[in-house]
PDB file of C-alpha atoms in Angstrom:
ATOM      1  CA  UNK A   1     -13.852  -0.621-175.667  1.00  0.00           C
ATOM      2  CA  UNK A   2     -15.548  -1.811-178.840  1.00  0.00           C
ATOM      3  CA  UNK A   3     -13.107  -4.734-179.125  1.00  0.00           C
ATOM      4  CA  UNK A   4     -13.770  -5.822-175.550  1.00  0.00           C
ATOM      5  CA  UNK A   5     -17.503  -5.818-176.241  1.00  0.00           C
ATOM      6  CA  UNK A   6     -16.967  -7.956-179.355  1.00  0.00           C
ATOM      7  CA  UNK A   7     -14.797 -10.421-177.407  1.00  0.00           C
ATOM      8  CA  UNK A   8     -17.367 -10.773-174.612  1.00  0.00           C
ATOM      9  CA  UNK A   9     -20.264 -10.973-177.072  1.00  0.00           C
ATOM     10  CA  UNK A  10     -18.497 -13.703-179.045  1.00  0.00           C
ATOM     11  CA  UNK A  11     -17.959 -15.797-175.915  1.00  0.00           C
ATOM     12  CA  UNK A  12     -21.595 -15.227-174.871  1.00  0.00           C
ATOM     13  CA  UNK A  13     -22.978 -16.203-178.288  1.00  0.00           C
ATOM     14  CA  UNK A  14     -20.796 -19.310-178.352  1.00  0.00           C
ATOM     15  CA  UNK A  15     -22.061 -20.233-174.890  1.00  0.00           C
ATOM     16  CA  UNK A  16     -25.668 -19.714-175.995  1.00  0.00           C
ATOM     17  CA  UNK A  17     -25.190 -21.841-179.117  1.00  0.00           C
ATOM     18  CA  UNK A  18     -23.594 -24.695-177.207  1.00  0.00           C
ATOM     19  CA  UNK A  19     -26.195 -24.414-174.442  1.00  0.00           C
ATOM     20  CA  UNK A  20     -29.025 -24.688-176.974  1.00  0.00           C
ATOM     21  CA  UNK A  21     -27.331 -27.719-178.544  1.00  0.00           C
ATOM     22  CA  UNK A  22     -26.990 -29.314-175.113  1.00  0.00           C
ATOM     23  CA  UNK A  23     -30.694 -28.717-174.436  1.00  0.00           C
ATOM     24  CA  UNK A  24     -31.678 -30.125-177.820  1.00  0.00           C
ATOM     25  CA  UNK A  25     -29.739 -33.352-177.313  1.00  0.00           C
ATOM     26  CA  UNK A  26     -30.422 -33.454-173.538  1.00  0.00           C
ATOM     27  CA  UNK A  27     -26.704 -33.381-172.693  1.00  0.00           C
ATOM     28  CA  UNK A  28     -24.847 -31.475-169.977  1.00  0.00           C
ATOM     29  CA  UNK A  29     -23.320 -28.187-171.124  1.00  0.00           C
ATOM     30  CA  UNK A  30     -20.024 -28.951-169.444  1.00  0.00           C
ATOM     31  CA  UNK A  31     -19.695 -32.149-171.457  1.00  0.00           C
ATOM     32  CA  UNK A  32     -19.729 -30.368-174.817  1.00  0.00           C
ATOM     33  CA  UNK A  33     -18.176 -27.015-173.901  1.00  0.00           C
ATOM     34  CA  UNK A  34     -14.551 -27.884-174.602  1.00  0.00           C
ATOM     35  CA  UNK A  35     -15.062 -29.950-177.741  1.00  0.00           C
ATOM     36  CA  UNK A  36     -17.758 -27.631-179.089  1.00  0.00           C
ATOM     37  CA  UNK A  37     -15.516 -24.604-178.587  1.00  0.00           C
ATOM     38  CA  UNK A  38     -12.634 -26.324-180.335  1.00  0.00           C
ATOM     39  CA  UNK A  39     -14.953 -27.383-183.160  1.00  0.00           C
ATOM     40  CA  UNK A  40     -16.169 -23.813-183.737  1.00  0.00           C
ATOM     41  CA  UNK A  41     -12.599 -22.464-183.587  1.00  0.00           C
ATOM     42  CA  UNK A  42     -11.477 -25.140-186.052  1.00  0.00           C
ATOM     43  CA  UNK A  43     -14.325 -24.261-188.405  1.00  0.00           C
ATOM     44  CA  UNK A  44     -13.245 -20.598-188.425  1.00  0.00           C
ATOM     45  CA  UNK A  45      -9.640 -21.677-189.059  1.00  0.00           C
ATOM     46  CA  UNK A  46     -10.646 -23.930-191.947  1.00  0.00           C
ATOM     47  CA  UNK A  47     -12.872 -21.253-193.512  1.00  0.00           C
ATOM     48  CA  UNK A  48      -9.972 -18.799-193.559  1.00  0.00           C
ATOM     49  CA  UNK A  49      -7.667 -21.486-194.976  1.00  0.00           C
ATOM     50  CA  UNK A  50     -10.197 -22.359-197.695  1.00  0.00           C
ATOM     51  CA  UNK A  51     -10.616 -18.693-198.626  1.00  0.00           C
ATOM     52  CA  UNK A  52      -6.851 -18.232-198.968  1.00  0.00           C
ATOM     53  CA  UNK A  53      -6.474 -21.440-200.995  1.00  0.00           C
ATOM     54  CA  UNK A  54      -9.290 -20.463-203.370  1.00  0.00           C
ATOM     55  CA  UNK A  55      -7.770 -17.025-203.917  1.00  0.00           C
ATOM     56  CA  UNK A  56      -4.367 -18.577-204.588  1.00  0.00           C
ATOM     57  CA  UNK A  57      -5.839 -21.010-207.129  1.00  0.00           C
ATOM     58  CA  UNK A  58      -7.670 -18.196-208.900  1.00  0.00           C
ATOM     59  CA  UNK A  59      -4.512 -16.072-209.048  1.00  0.00           C
ATOM     60  CA  UNK A  60      -2.408 -18.983-210.329  1.00  0.00           C
ATOM     61  CA  UNK A  61      -4.895 -19.898-213.066  1.00  0.00           C
ATOM     62  CA  UNK A  62      -5.353 -16.290-214.158  1.00  0.00           C
ATOM     63  CA  UNK A  63      -1.579 -15.879-214.455  1.00  0.00           C
ATOM     64  CA  UNK A  64      -1.425 -18.931-216.726  1.00  0.00           C
ATOM     65  CA  UNK A  65      -4.527 -18.228-218.810  1.00  0.00           C
ATOM     66  CA  UNK A  66      -4.214 -14.476-219.318  1.00  0.00           C
ATOM     67  CA  UNK A  67      -0.446 -14.102-219.134  1.00  0.00           C
ATOM     68  CA  UNK A  68      -0.985 -11.053-216.979  1.00  0.00           C
ATOM     69  CA  UNK A  69       0.714  -9.885-213.865  1.00  0.00           C
ATOM     70  CA  UNK A  70      -1.852 -10.686-211.210  1.00  0.00           C
ATOM     71  CA  UNK A  71      -1.234 -10.937-207.482  1.00  0.00           C
ATOM     72  CA  UNK A  72       1.050 -13.800-206.630  1.00  0.00           C
ATOM     73  CA  UNK A  73       0.297 -16.790-204.466  1.00  0.00           C
ATOM     74  CA  UNK A  74       0.555 -15.831-200.809  1.00  0.00           C
ATOM     75  CA  UNK A  75       1.036 -18.142-197.827  1.00  0.00           C
ATOM     76  CA  UNK A  76      -1.760 -18.649-195.336  1.00  0.00           C
ATOM     77  CA  UNK A  77      -1.653 -16.501-192.220  1.00  0.00           C
ATOM     78  CA  UNK A  78      -4.351 -16.929-189.628  1.00  0.00           C
ATOM     79  CA  UNK A  79      -5.946 -13.533-189.068  1.00  0.00           C
ATOM     80  CA  UNK A  80      -6.392 -12.606-185.434  1.00  0.00           C
ATOM     81  CA  UNK A  81      -9.419 -10.412-184.766  1.00  0.00           C
ATOM     82  CA  UNK A  82     -11.591  -9.641-181.741  1.00  0.00           C
ATOM     83  CA  UNK A  83     -13.861 -12.476-182.878  1.00  0.00           C
ATOM     84  CA  UNK A  84     -10.973 -14.946-182.714  1.00  0.00           C
ATOM     85  CA  UNK A  85      -9.928 -13.565-179.327  1.00  0.00           C
ATOM     86  CA  UNK A  86     -13.471 -14.244-178.100  1.00  0.00           C
ATOM     87  CA  UNK A  87     -13.266 -17.823-179.363  1.00  0.00           C
ATOM     88  CA  UNK A  88      -9.898 -18.283-177.689  1.00  0.00           C
ATOM     89  CA  UNK A  89     -11.219 -16.797-174.442  1.00  0.00           C
ATOM     90  CA  UNK A  90     -14.140 -19.224-174.499  1.00  0.00           C
ATOM     91  CA  UNK A  91     -11.813 -22.160-175.189  1.00  0.00           C
ATOM     92  CA  UNK A  92      -9.536 -21.149-172.330  1.00  0.00           C
ATOM     93  CA  UNK A  93     -12.475 -20.789-169.935  1.00  0.00           C
ATOM     94  CA  UNK A  94     -13.974 -24.110-171.012  1.00  0.00           C
ATOM     95  CA  UNK A  95     -10.596 -25.834-170.595  1.00  0.00           C
ATOM     96  CA  UNK A  96     -10.205 -24.487-167.059  1.00  0.00           C
ATOM     97  CA  UNK A  97     -13.808 -25.368-166.164  1.00  0.00           C
ATOM     98  CA  UNK A  98     -13.362 -28.872-167.565  1.00  0.00           C
ATOM     99  CA  UNK A  99     -10.150 -29.430-165.590  1.00  0.00           C
ATOM    100  CA  UNK A 100     -11.758 -28.159-162.361  1.00  0.00           C
ATOM    101  CA  UNK A 101     -14.909 -30.228-162.871  1.00  0.00           C
ATOM    102  CA  UNK A 102     -13.186 -33.480-163.816  1.00  0.00           C
ATOM    103  CA  UNK A 103     -10.124 -33.085-161.557  1.00  0.00           C
ATOM    104  CA  UNK A 104     -11.142 -36.006-159.284  1.00  0.00           C
ATOM    105  CA  UNK A 105     -11.304 -38.299-162.307  1.00  0.00           C
ATOM    106  CA  UNK A 106      -7.790 -37.380-163.486  1.00  0.00           C
ATOM    107  CA  UNK A 107      -6.004 -37.432-160.135  1.00  0.00           C
ATOM    108  CA  UNK A 108      -7.387 -39.552-157.369  1.00  0.00           C
TER     109      UNK A 108
END
């Protein structure tokens, strides 16, 4: 139940953030929903990648400098959490809404 609340809250916060950006720039929400959702998801992905890369660099340098057995370099695995599920849910909803809204433009 807690995970479902986190997923729904994440999608709601992402909607609120993109809605406030659309009001600030005087754009339509539907125009920035898909790209904004993908941008936020990509930022989370890149932050996790950067964290893993920094840890790997630290471990590699400490192995060389100290000649100690420190944790080895590990490959990057994207961590799935309720937060990420909320982002994915928002991206899926925005993709469907975008397709439904702009359907006449794609297929005439």
